[in-house]
């Protein structure tokens, strides 16, 4: 299975100083995906789904902690 460093794209996009830079990073990721074989696209999609679930869980954890602090 090919490993994709999706977090690096995410961090680069978050730190992009302009929308144009963010768009270029997203295009780079799309170009990578387009260049993959069918099997690698399957791996990519599975890894992307796992990455997004983890990121959403982290965001939710921070949100819950903030809400709890606001209640105290």
Tab-separated table of N, CA, C and O in Angstrom:
chain	number	residue	atom	x	y	z
A	1	UNK	N	0.842	-1.175	0.000
A	1	UNK	CA	0.000	0.000	0.000
A	1	UNK	C	0.892	1.245	0.000
A	1	UNK	O	1.814	1.355	0.794
A	2	UNK	N	0.577	2.147	-0.879
A	2	UNK	CA	1.305	3.405	-0.949
A	2	UNK	C	0.789	4.333	0.150
A	2	UNK	O	-0.409	4.440	0.368
A	3	UNK	N	1.715	4.977	0.854
A	3	UNK	CA	1.348	5.909	1.921
A	3	UNK	C	1.363	7.336	1.376
A	3	UNK	O	2.307	7.739	0.699
A	4	UNK	N	0.320	8.088	1.707
A	4	UNK	CA	0.211	9.478	1.279
A	4	UNK	C	0.281	10.371	2.510
A	4	UNK	O	-0.412	10.123	3.489
A	5	UNK	N	1.107	11.400	2.446
A	5	UNK	CA	1.267	12.313	3.567
A	5	UNK	C	0.240	13.441	3.429
A	5	UNK	O	0.568	14.567	3.067
A	6	UNK	N	-0.999	13.120	3.738
A	6	UNK	CA	-2.087	14.073	3.585
A	6	UNK	C	-1.972	15.225	4.577
A	6	UNK	O	-2.382	16.349	4.278
A	7	UNK	N	-1.410	14.940	5.740
A	7	UNK	CA	-1.262	15.985	6.749
A	7	UNK	C	-0.374	17.117	6.234
A	7	UNK	O	-0.624	18.286	6.532
A	8	UNK	N	0.646	16.793	5.445
A	8	UNK	CA	1.529	17.848	4.938
A	8	UNK	C	0.762	18.818	4.035
A	8	UNK	O	0.981	20.030	4.103
A	9	UNK	N	-0.138	18.290	3.214
A	9	UNK	CA	-0.957	19.164	2.368
A	9	UNK	C	-1.877	20.022	3.235
A	9	UNK	O	-2.073	21.212	2.975
A	10	UNK	N	-2.447	19.399	4.241
A	10	UNK	CA	-3.366	20.098	5.144
A	10	UNK	C	-2.645	21.248	5.852
A	10	UNK	O	-3.148	22.380	5.880
A	11	UNK	N	-1.484	20.969	6.388
A	11	UNK	CA	-0.727	21.998	7.113
A	11	UNK	C	-0.289	23.112	6.174
A	11	UNK	O	-0.404	24.302	6.502
A	12	UNK	N	0.187	22.735	4.992
A	12	UNK	CA	0.588	23.761	4.018
A	12	UNK	C	-0.590	24.647	3.638
A	12	UNK	O	-0.445	25.876	3.552
A	13	UNK	N	-1.758	24.052	3.434
A	13	UNK	CA	-2.935	24.836	3.067
A	13	UNK	C	-3.369	25.743	4.221
A	13	UNK	O	-3.757	26.891	4.002
A	14	UNK	N	-3.309	25.224	5.443
A	14	UNK	CA	-3.675	26.055	6.606
A	14	UNK	C	-2.728	27.240	6.756
A	14	UNK	O	-3.145	28.315	7.188
A	15	UNK	N	-1.459	27.049	6.420
A	15	UNK	CA	-0.456	28.099	6.574
A	15	UNK	C	-0.284	28.964	5.328
A	15	UNK	O	0.561	29.862	5.329
A	16	UNK	N	-1.063	28.690	4.310
A	16	UNK	CA	-0.960	29.482	3.083
A	16	UNK	C	-1.286	30.948	3.388
A	16	UNK	O	-2.229	31.249	4.118
A	17	UNK	N	-0.492	31.835	2.837
A	17	UNK	CA	-0.685	33.255	3.140
A	17	UNK	C	-1.715	33.919	2.220
A	17	UNK	O	-2.199	35.004	2.537
A	18	UNK	N	-2.038	33.255	1.104
A	18	UNK	CA	-3.031	33.811	0.187
A	18	UNK	C	-3.968	32.705	-0.306
A	18	UNK	O	-3.632	31.521	-0.233
A	19	UNK	N	-5.105	33.120	-0.813
A	19	UNK	CA	-6.032	32.154	-1.409
A	19	UNK	C	-5.412	31.507	-2.638
A	19	UNK	O	-5.650	30.337	-2.915
A	20	UNK	N	-4.611	32.268	-3.374
A	20	UNK	CA	-3.948	31.722	-4.568
A	20	UNK	C	-2.987	30.605	-4.177
A	20	UNK	O	-2.919	29.571	-4.856
A	21	UNK	N	-2.268	30.792	-3.084
A	21	UNK	CA	-1.352	29.754	-2.613
A	21	UNK	C	-2.134	28.513	-2.179
A	21	UNK	O	-1.756	27.384	-2.493
A	22	UNK	N	-3.236	28.727	-1.488
A	22	UNK	CA	-4.070	27.607	-1.058
A	22	UNK	C	-4.648	26.865	-2.266
A	22	UNK	O	-4.669	25.638	-2.301
A	23	UNK	N	-5.073	27.609	-3.266
A	23	UNK	CA	-5.600	27.010	-4.490
A	23	UNK	C	-4.525	26.187	-5.193
A	23	UNK	O	-4.798	25.090	-5.691
A	24	UNK	N	-3.306	26.688	-5.224
A	24	UNK	CA	-2.205	25.967	-5.866
A	24	UNK	C	-1.907	24.657	-5.129
A	24	UNK	O	-1.650	23.626	-5.765
A	25	UNK	N	-1.975	24.674	-3.811
A	25	UNK	CA	-1.742	23.463	-3.022
A	25	UNK	C	-2.849	22.448	-3.297
A	25	UNK	O	-2.586	21.259	-3.492
A	26	UNK	N	-4.085	22.916	-3.342
A	26	UNK	CA	-5.206	22.021	-3.651
A	26	UNK	C	-5.070	21.435	-5.052
A	26	UNK	O	-5.358	20.246	-5.261
A	27	UNK	N	-4.617	22.248	-6.004
A	27	UNK	CA	-4.423	21.750	-7.373
A	27	UNK	C	-3.316	20.708	-7.403
A	27	UNK	O	-3.413	19.700	-8.114
A	28	UNK	N	-2.261	20.928	-6.632
A	28	UNK	CA	-1.169	19.960	-6.535
A	28	UNK	C	-1.696	18.615	-6.039
A	28	UNK	O	-1.343	17.561	-6.569
A	29	UNK	N	-2.567	18.654	-5.050
A	29	UNK	CA	-3.156	17.430	-4.511
A	29	UNK	C	-4.062	16.758	-5.548
A	29	UNK	O	-4.021	15.543	-5.721
A	30	UNK	N	-4.837	17.556	-6.276
A	30	UNK	CA	-5.702	17.004	-7.332
A	30	UNK	C	-4.862	16.373	-8.445
A	30	UNK	O	-5.207	15.300	-8.952
A	31	UNK	N	-3.781	17.044	-8.803
A	31	UNK	CA	-2.896	16.502	-9.843
A	31	UNK	C	-2.282	15.183	-9.398
A	31	UNK	O	-2.168	14.244	-10.197
A	32	UNK	N	-1.881	15.120	-8.118
A	32	UNK	CA	-1.351	13.864	-7.586
A	32	UNK	C	-2.396	12.771	-7.723
A	32	UNK	O	-2.111	11.683	-8.221
A	33	UNK	N	-3.619	13.058	-7.306
A	33	UNK	CA	-4.691	12.065	-7.371
A	33	UNK	C	-4.925	11.607	-8.805
A	33	UNK	O	-5.046	10.413	-9.068
A	34	UNK	N	-4.975	12.555	-9.726
A	34	UNK	CA	-5.210	12.223	-11.139
A	34	UNK	C	-4.113	11.335	-11.714
A	34	UNK	O	-4.367	10.572	-12.644
A	35	UNK	N	-2.905	11.434	-11.169
A	35	UNK	CA	-1.780	10.654	-11.687
A	35	UNK	C	-1.737	9.219	-11.143
A	35	UNK	O	-0.956	8.405	-11.621
A	36	UNK	N	-2.590	8.915	-10.171
A	36	UNK	CA	-2.546	7.613	-9.507
A	36	UNK	C	-3.237	6.525	-10.319
A	36	UNK	O	-4.175	6.801	-11.081
A	37	UNK	N	-2.795	5.307	-10.086
A	37	UNK	CA	-3.483	4.148	-10.665
A	37	UNK	C	-4.801	3.946	-9.923
A	37	UNK	O	-5.021	4.532	-8.858
A	38	UNK	N	-5.645	3.106	-10.460
A	38	UNK	CA	-6.936	2.823	-9.825
A	38	UNK	C	-6.733	2.284	-8.407
A	38	UNK	O	-7.411	2.703	-7.463
A	39	UNK	N	-5.769	1.390	-8.248
A	39	UNK	CA	-5.497	0.816	-6.915
A	39	UNK	C	-4.966	1.872	-5.950
A	39	UNK	O	-5.385	1.924	-4.794
A	40	UNK	N	-4.065	2.721	-6.437
A	40	UNK	CA	-3.531	3.780	-5.579
A	40	UNK	C	-4.616	4.798	-5.219
A	40	UNK	O	-4.617	5.343	-4.115
A	41	UNK	N	-5.547	5.053	-6.141
A	41	UNK	CA	-6.658	5.961	-5.828
A	41	UNK	C	-7.516	5.393	-4.705
A	41	UNK	O	-7.979	6.127	-3.837
A	42	UNK	N	-7.694	4.077	-4.717
A	42	UNK	CA	-8.447	3.420	-3.647
A	42	UNK	C	-7.737	3.627	-2.310
A	42	UNK	O	-8.359	4.005	-1.313
A	43	UNK	N	-6.431	3.395	-2.281
A	43	UNK	CA	-5.636	3.608	-1.067
A	43	UNK	C	-5.706	5.073	-0.625
A	43	UNK	O	-5.867	5.371	0.561
A	44	UNK	N	-5.562	5.969	-1.587
A	44	UNK	CA	-5.608	7.402	-1.297
A	44	UNK	C	-6.936	7.759	-0.646
A	44	UNK	O	-6.963	8.454	0.379
A	45	UNK	N	-8.032	7.311	-1.233
A	45	UNK	CA	-9.358	7.629	-0.702
A	45	UNK	C	-9.559	7.077	0.706
A	45	UNK	O	-10.132	7.755	1.571
A	46	UNK	N	-9.073	5.879	0.959
A	46	UNK	CA	-9.179	5.288	2.293
A	46	UNK	C	-8.352	6.085	3.303
A	46	UNK	O	-8.821	6.362	4.412
A	47	UNK	N	-7.152	6.456	2.902
A	47	UNK	CA	-6.299	7.234	3.795
A	47	UNK	C	-6.872	8.631	4.026
A	47	UNK	O	-6.805	9.157	5.146
A	48	UNK	N	-7.446	9.220	2.993
A	48	UNK	CA	-8.064	10.535	3.134
A	48	UNK	C	-9.249	10.471	4.093
A	48	UNK	O	-9.398	11.328	4.973
A	49	UNK	N	-10.071	9.455	3.947
A	49	UNK	CA	-11.218	9.302	4.844
A	49	UNK	C	-10.748	9.148	6.294
A	49	UNK	O	-11.288	9.796	7.197
A	50	UNK	N	-9.740	8.333	6.524
A	50	UNK	CA	-9.195	8.145	7.872
A	50	UNK	C	-8.637	9.457	8.414
A	50	UNK	O	-8.889	9.821	9.568
A	51	UNK	N	-7.893	10.174	7.578
A	51	UNK	CA	-7.324	11.454	7.988
A	51	UNK	C	-8.422	12.439	8.372
A	51	UNK	O	-8.345	13.098	9.418
A	52	UNK	N	-9.446	12.538	7.545
A	52	UNK	CA	-10.528	13.490	7.818
A	52	UNK	C	-11.288	13.130	9.092
A	52	UNK	O	-11.649	14.020	9.873
A	53	UNK	N	-11.507	11.856	9.317
A	53	UNK	CA	-12.190	11.429	10.545
A	53	UNK	C	-11.360	11.817	11.764
A	53	UNK	O	-11.899	12.342	12.751
A	54	UNK	N	-10.055	11.597	11.707
A	54	UNK	CA	-9.178	11.962	12.828
A	54	UNK	C	-9.174	13.468	13.047
A	54	UNK	O	-9.210	13.939	14.188
A	55	UNK	N	-9.111	14.237	11.965
A	55	UNK	CA	-9.114	15.694	12.088
A	55	UNK	C	-10.430	16.186	12.680
A	55	UNK	O	-10.436	17.075	13.534
A	56	UNK	N	-11.534	15.621	12.242
A	56	UNK	CA	-12.835	16.022	12.780
A	56	UNK	C	-12.940	15.659	14.261
A	56	UNK	O	-13.488	16.427	15.060
A	57	UNK	N	-12.402	14.520	14.652
A	57	UNK	CA	-12.419	14.121	16.061
A	57	UNK	C	-11.591	15.096	16.895
A	57	UNK	O	-11.995	15.469	18.008
A	58	UNK	N	-10.463	15.527	16.362
A	58	UNK	CA	-9.620	16.490	17.069
A	58	UNK	C	-10.337	17.825	17.223
A	58	UNK	O	-10.357	18.412	18.312
A	59	UNK	N	-10.951	18.292	16.158
A	59	UNK	CA	-11.698	19.548	16.203
A	59	UNK	C	-12.840	19.438	17.209
A	59	UNK	O	-13.060	20.350	18.015
A	60	UNK	N	-13.544	18.321	17.172
A	60	UNK	CA	-14.653	18.122	18.110
A	60	UNK	C	-14.151	18.109	19.552
A	60	UNK	O	-14.791	18.674	20.437
A	61	UNK	N	-13.011	17.495	19.789
A	61	UNK	CA	-12.433	17.449	21.129
A	61	UNK	C	-12.112	18.862	21.619
A	61	UNK	O	-12.429	19.214	22.766
A	62	UNK	N	-11.493	19.669	20.770
A	62	UNK	CA	-11.197	21.055	21.137
A	62	UNK	C	-12.486	21.833	21.390
A	62	UNK	O	-12.578	22.612	22.340
A	63	UNK	N	-13.466	21.622	20.556
A	63	UNK	CA	-14.752	22.310	20.710
A	63	UNK	C	-15.405	21.936	22.038
A	63	UNK	O	-15.880	22.809	22.772
A	64	UNK	N	-15.427	20.648	22.355
A	64	UNK	CA	-16.030	20.196	23.608
A	64	UNK	C	-15.294	20.784	24.807
A	64	UNK	O	-15.930	21.204	25.787
A	65	UNK	N	-13.978	20.824	24.745
A	65	UNK	CA	-13.193	21.393	25.847
A	65	UNK	C	-13.508	22.873	26.013
A	65	UNK	O	-13.644	23.363	27.146
A	66	UNK	N	-13.661	23.580	24.911
A	66	UNK	CA	-14.005	24.999	24.966
A	66	UNK	C	-15.385	25.196	25.574
A	66	UNK	O	-15.588	26.087	26.395
A	67	UNK	N	-16.327	24.354	25.179
A	67	UNK	CA	-17.684	24.461	25.714
A	67	UNK	C	-17.696	24.195	27.215
A	67	UNK	O	-18.401	24.868	27.960
A	68	UNK	N	-16.932	23.222	27.644
A	68	UNK	CA	-16.861	22.904	29.071
A	68	UNK	C	-16.240	24.051	29.853
A	68	UNK	O	-16.699	24.371	30.953
A	69	UNK	N	-15.227	24.696	29.284
A	69	UNK	CA	-14.611	25.849	29.939
A	69	UNK	C	-15.600	26.991	30.054
A	69	UNK	O	-15.617	27.704	31.058
A	70	UNK	N	-16.422	27.184	29.040
A	70	UNK	CA	-17.414	28.262	29.059
A	70	UNK	C	-18.504	28.026	30.092
A	70	UNK	O	-19.103	28.974	30.581
A	71	UNK	N	-18.758	26.769	30.428
A	71	UNK	CA	-19.766	26.451	31.429
A	71	UNK	C	-19.258	26.669	32.845
A	71	UNK	O	-20.040	26.850	33.768
A	72	UNK	N	-17.949	26.638	33.001
A	72	UNK	CA	-17.370	26.781	34.357
A	72	UNK	C	-17.137	28.207	34.717
A	72	UNK	O	-17.248	29.172	34.434
